[in-house]
mmCIF file of C-alpha atoms in Angstrom:
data_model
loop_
_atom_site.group_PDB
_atom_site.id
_atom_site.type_symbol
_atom_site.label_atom_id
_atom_site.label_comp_id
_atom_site.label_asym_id
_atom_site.label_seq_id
_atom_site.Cartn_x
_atom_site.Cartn_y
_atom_site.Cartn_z
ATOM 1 C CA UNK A 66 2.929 -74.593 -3.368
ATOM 2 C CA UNK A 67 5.317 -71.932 -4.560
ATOM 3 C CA UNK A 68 6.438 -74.213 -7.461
ATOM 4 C CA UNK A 69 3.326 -74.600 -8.809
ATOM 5 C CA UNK A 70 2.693 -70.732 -8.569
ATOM 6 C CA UNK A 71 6.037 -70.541 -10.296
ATOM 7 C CA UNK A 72 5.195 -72.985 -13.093
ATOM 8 C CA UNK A 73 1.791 -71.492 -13.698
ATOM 9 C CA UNK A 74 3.593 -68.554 -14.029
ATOM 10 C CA UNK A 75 6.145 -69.558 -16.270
ATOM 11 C CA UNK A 76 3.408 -71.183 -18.562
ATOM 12 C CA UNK A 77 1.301 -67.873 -18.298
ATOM 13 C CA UNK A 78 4.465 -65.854 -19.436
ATOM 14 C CA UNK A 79 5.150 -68.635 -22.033
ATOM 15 C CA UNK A 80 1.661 -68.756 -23.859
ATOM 16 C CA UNK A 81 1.558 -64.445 -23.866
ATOM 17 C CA UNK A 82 5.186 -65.035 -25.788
ATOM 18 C CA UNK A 83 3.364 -68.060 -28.222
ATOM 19 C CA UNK A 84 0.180 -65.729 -29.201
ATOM 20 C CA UNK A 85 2.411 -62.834 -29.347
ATOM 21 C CA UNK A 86 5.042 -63.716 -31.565
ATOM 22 C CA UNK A 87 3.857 -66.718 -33.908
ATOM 23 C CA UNK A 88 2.603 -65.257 -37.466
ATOM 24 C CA UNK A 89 -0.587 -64.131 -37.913
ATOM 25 C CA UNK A 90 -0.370 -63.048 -34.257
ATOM 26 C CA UNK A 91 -0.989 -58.862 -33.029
ATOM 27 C CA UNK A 92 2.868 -57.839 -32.075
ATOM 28 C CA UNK A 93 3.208 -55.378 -29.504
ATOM 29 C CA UNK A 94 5.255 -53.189 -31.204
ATOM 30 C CA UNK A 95 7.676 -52.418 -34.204
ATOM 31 C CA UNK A 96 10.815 -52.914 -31.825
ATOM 32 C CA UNK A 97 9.617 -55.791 -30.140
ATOM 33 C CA UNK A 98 12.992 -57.986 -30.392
ATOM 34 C CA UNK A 99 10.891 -61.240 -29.924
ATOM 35 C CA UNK A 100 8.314 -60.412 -32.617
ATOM 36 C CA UNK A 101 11.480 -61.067 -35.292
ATOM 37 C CA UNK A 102 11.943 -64.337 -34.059
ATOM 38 C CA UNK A 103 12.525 -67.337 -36.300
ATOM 39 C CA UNK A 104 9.625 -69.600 -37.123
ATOM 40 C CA UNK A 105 9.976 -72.722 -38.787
ATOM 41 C CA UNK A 106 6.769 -73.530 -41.087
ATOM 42 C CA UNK A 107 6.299 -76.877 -43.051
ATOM 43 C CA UNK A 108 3.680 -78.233 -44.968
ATOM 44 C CA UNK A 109 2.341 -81.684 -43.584
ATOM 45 C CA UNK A 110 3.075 -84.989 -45.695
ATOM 46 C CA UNK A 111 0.435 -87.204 -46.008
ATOM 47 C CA UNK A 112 1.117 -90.967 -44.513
ATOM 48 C CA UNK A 113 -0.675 -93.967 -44.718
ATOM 49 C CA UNK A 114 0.003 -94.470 -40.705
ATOM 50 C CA UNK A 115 -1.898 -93.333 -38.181
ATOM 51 C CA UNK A 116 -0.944 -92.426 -35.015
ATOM 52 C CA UNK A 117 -2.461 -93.477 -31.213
ATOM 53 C CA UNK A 118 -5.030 -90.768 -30.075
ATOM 54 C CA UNK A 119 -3.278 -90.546 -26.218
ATOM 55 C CA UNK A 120 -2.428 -87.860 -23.594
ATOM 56 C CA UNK A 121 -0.221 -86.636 -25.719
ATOM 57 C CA UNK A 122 -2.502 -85.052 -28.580
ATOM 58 C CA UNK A 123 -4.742 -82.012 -28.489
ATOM 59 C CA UNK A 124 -8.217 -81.461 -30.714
ATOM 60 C CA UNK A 125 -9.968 -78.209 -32.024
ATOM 61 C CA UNK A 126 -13.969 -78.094 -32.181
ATOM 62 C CA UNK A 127 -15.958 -75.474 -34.259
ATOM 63 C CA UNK A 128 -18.521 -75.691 -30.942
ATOM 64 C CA UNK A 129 -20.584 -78.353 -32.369
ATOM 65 C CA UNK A 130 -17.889 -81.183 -33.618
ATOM 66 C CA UNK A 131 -14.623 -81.972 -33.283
ATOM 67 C CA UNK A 132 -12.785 -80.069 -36.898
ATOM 68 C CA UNK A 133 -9.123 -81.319 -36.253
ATOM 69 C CA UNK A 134 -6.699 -82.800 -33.752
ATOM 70 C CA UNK A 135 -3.279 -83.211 -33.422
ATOM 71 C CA UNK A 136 -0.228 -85.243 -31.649
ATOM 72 C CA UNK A 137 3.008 -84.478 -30.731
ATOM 73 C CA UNK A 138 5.552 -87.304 -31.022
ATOM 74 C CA UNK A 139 8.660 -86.155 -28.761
ATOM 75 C CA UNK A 140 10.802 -89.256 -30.652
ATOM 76 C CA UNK A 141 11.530 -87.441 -33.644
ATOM 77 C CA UNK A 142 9.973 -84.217 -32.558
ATOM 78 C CA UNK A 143 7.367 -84.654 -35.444
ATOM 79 C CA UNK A 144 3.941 -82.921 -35.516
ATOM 80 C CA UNK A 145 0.815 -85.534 -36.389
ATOM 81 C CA UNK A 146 -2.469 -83.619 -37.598
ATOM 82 C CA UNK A 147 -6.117 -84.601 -38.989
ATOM 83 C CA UNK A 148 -8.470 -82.513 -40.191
ATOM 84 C CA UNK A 149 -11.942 -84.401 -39.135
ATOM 85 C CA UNK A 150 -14.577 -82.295 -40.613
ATOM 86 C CA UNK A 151 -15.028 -81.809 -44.626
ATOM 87 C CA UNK A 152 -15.782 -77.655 -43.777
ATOM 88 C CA UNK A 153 -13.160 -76.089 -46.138
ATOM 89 C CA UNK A 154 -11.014 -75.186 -43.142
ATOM 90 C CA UNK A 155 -7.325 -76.212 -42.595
ATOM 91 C CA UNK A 156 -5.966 -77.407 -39.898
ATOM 92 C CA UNK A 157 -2.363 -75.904 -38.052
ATOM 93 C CA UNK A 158 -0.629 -76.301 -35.012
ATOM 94 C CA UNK A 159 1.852 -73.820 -33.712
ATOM 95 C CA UNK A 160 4.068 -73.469 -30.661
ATOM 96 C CA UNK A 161 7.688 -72.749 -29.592
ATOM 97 C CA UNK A 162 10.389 -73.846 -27.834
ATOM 98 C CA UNK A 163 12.213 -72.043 -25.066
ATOM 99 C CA UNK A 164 15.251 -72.089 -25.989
ATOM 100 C CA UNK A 165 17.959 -69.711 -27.837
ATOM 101 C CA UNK A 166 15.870 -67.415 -29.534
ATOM 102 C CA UNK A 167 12.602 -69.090 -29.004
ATOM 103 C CA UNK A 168 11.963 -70.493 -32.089
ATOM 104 C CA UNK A 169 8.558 -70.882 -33.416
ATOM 105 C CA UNK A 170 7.323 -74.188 -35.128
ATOM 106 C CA UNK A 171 4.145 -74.141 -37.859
ATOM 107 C CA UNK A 172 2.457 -76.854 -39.152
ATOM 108 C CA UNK A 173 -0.340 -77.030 -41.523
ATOM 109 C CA UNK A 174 -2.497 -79.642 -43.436
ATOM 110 C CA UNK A 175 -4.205 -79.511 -46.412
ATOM 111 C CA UNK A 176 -8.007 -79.766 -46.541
ATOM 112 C CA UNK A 177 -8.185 -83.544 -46.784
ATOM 113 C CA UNK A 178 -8.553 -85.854 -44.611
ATOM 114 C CA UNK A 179 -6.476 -88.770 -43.062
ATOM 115 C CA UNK A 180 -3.426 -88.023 -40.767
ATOM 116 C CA UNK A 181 -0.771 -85.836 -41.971
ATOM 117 C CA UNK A 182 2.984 -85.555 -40.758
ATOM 118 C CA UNK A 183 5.853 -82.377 -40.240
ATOM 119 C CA UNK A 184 9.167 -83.494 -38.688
ATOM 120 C CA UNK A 185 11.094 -81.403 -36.901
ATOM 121 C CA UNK A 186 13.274 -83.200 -35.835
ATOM 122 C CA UNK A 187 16.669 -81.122 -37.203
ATOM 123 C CA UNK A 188 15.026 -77.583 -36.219
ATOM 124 C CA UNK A 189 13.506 -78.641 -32.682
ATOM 125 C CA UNK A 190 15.835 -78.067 -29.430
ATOM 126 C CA UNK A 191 16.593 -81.219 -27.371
ATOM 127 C CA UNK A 192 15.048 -81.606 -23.838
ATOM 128 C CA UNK A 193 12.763 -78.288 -23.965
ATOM 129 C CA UNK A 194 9.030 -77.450 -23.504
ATOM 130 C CA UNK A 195 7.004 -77.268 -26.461
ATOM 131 C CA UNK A 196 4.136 -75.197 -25.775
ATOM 132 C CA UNK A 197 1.359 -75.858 -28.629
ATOM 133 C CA UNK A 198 -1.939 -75.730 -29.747
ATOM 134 C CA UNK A 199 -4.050 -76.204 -32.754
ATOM 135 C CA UNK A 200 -5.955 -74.533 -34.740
ATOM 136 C CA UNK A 201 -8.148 -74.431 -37.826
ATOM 137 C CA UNK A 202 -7.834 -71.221 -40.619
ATOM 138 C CA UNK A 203 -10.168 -70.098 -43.869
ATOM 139 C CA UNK A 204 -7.425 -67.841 -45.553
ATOM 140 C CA UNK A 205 -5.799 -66.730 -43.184
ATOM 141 C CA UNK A 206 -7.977 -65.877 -40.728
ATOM 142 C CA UNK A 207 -8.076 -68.141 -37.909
ATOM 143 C CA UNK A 208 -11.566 -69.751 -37.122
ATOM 144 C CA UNK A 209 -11.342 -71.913 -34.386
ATOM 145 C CA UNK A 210 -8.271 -72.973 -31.505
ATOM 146 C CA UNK A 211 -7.560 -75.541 -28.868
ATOM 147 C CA UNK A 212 -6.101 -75.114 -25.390
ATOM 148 C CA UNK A 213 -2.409 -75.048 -25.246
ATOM 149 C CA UNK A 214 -0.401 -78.067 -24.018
ATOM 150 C CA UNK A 215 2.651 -78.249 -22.932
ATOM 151 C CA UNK A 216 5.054 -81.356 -23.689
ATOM 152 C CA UNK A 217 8.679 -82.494 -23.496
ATOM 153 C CA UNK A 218 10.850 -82.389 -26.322
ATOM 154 C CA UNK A 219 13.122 -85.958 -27.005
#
């Protein structure tokens, strides 16, 4: 019982550190140490494959229809996203690692459809927790977001 206080702890102290520090995020303050953190931010490529809709994939809804989802593939520590609605919104995912710094991860689609791909597999620590979600933006305001999930890095 304690261990699963202690985890939901953990994840509760983990997702406060993910909405804090990730950009376009509120940060606490000017000396906040962890709001100076690194993030690394890619554009997605388009592919031609897809990728299995599983446990290991979240989606975003605008409260009507589902606007975007996205997978996270721990071999390769690449992001998968798909923007499912034609509303002019893009779709992102962001999360971060605990590990050494805490580095934060960004990826974003364009306003297409069809799955798109960001590897990071040379920036992404080895056996971590990826804490993630996803998200859609006009701008860069952020419209509507997912529930966080937590997965295994490779």
């Amino acid at each position: 019982m304690r261990r699963i206080i202690a985890g939901a702890a953990g994840a509760a102290l983990a997702a406060t550190a993910l909405v804090g520090a990730l950009p376009g995020a509120a940060s606490a303050t000017g000396s906040d140490v962890h709001a100076q953190k690194k993030v690394y931010s890619q554009k997605a490529k388009p592919t031609r494959k897809s990728t299995k809709f599983d446990a290991y994939c979240n989606t975003v809804s605008n409260g009507r229809k589902m606007a975007g989802m996205a997978c996270f593939r721990a071999k390769g520590d690449r992001v998968w996203i798909k923007d499912t609605l034609k509303d002019g919104l893009r779709v992102e995912v962001r999360g971060t690692v605990n590990s050494g710094g805490q580095p934060g991860y960004r990826c974003y689609g364009n306003y297409k459809g069809g799955w798109q791909v960001c590897n990071f597999d040379r920036q992404m620590a080895e056996k971590h927790v990826f804490l993630w979600y996803v998200s859609t933006w006009k701008g860069n305001k952020i419209k509507w977001t997912s529930d966080e999930k937590m997965l295994r890095t490779s």
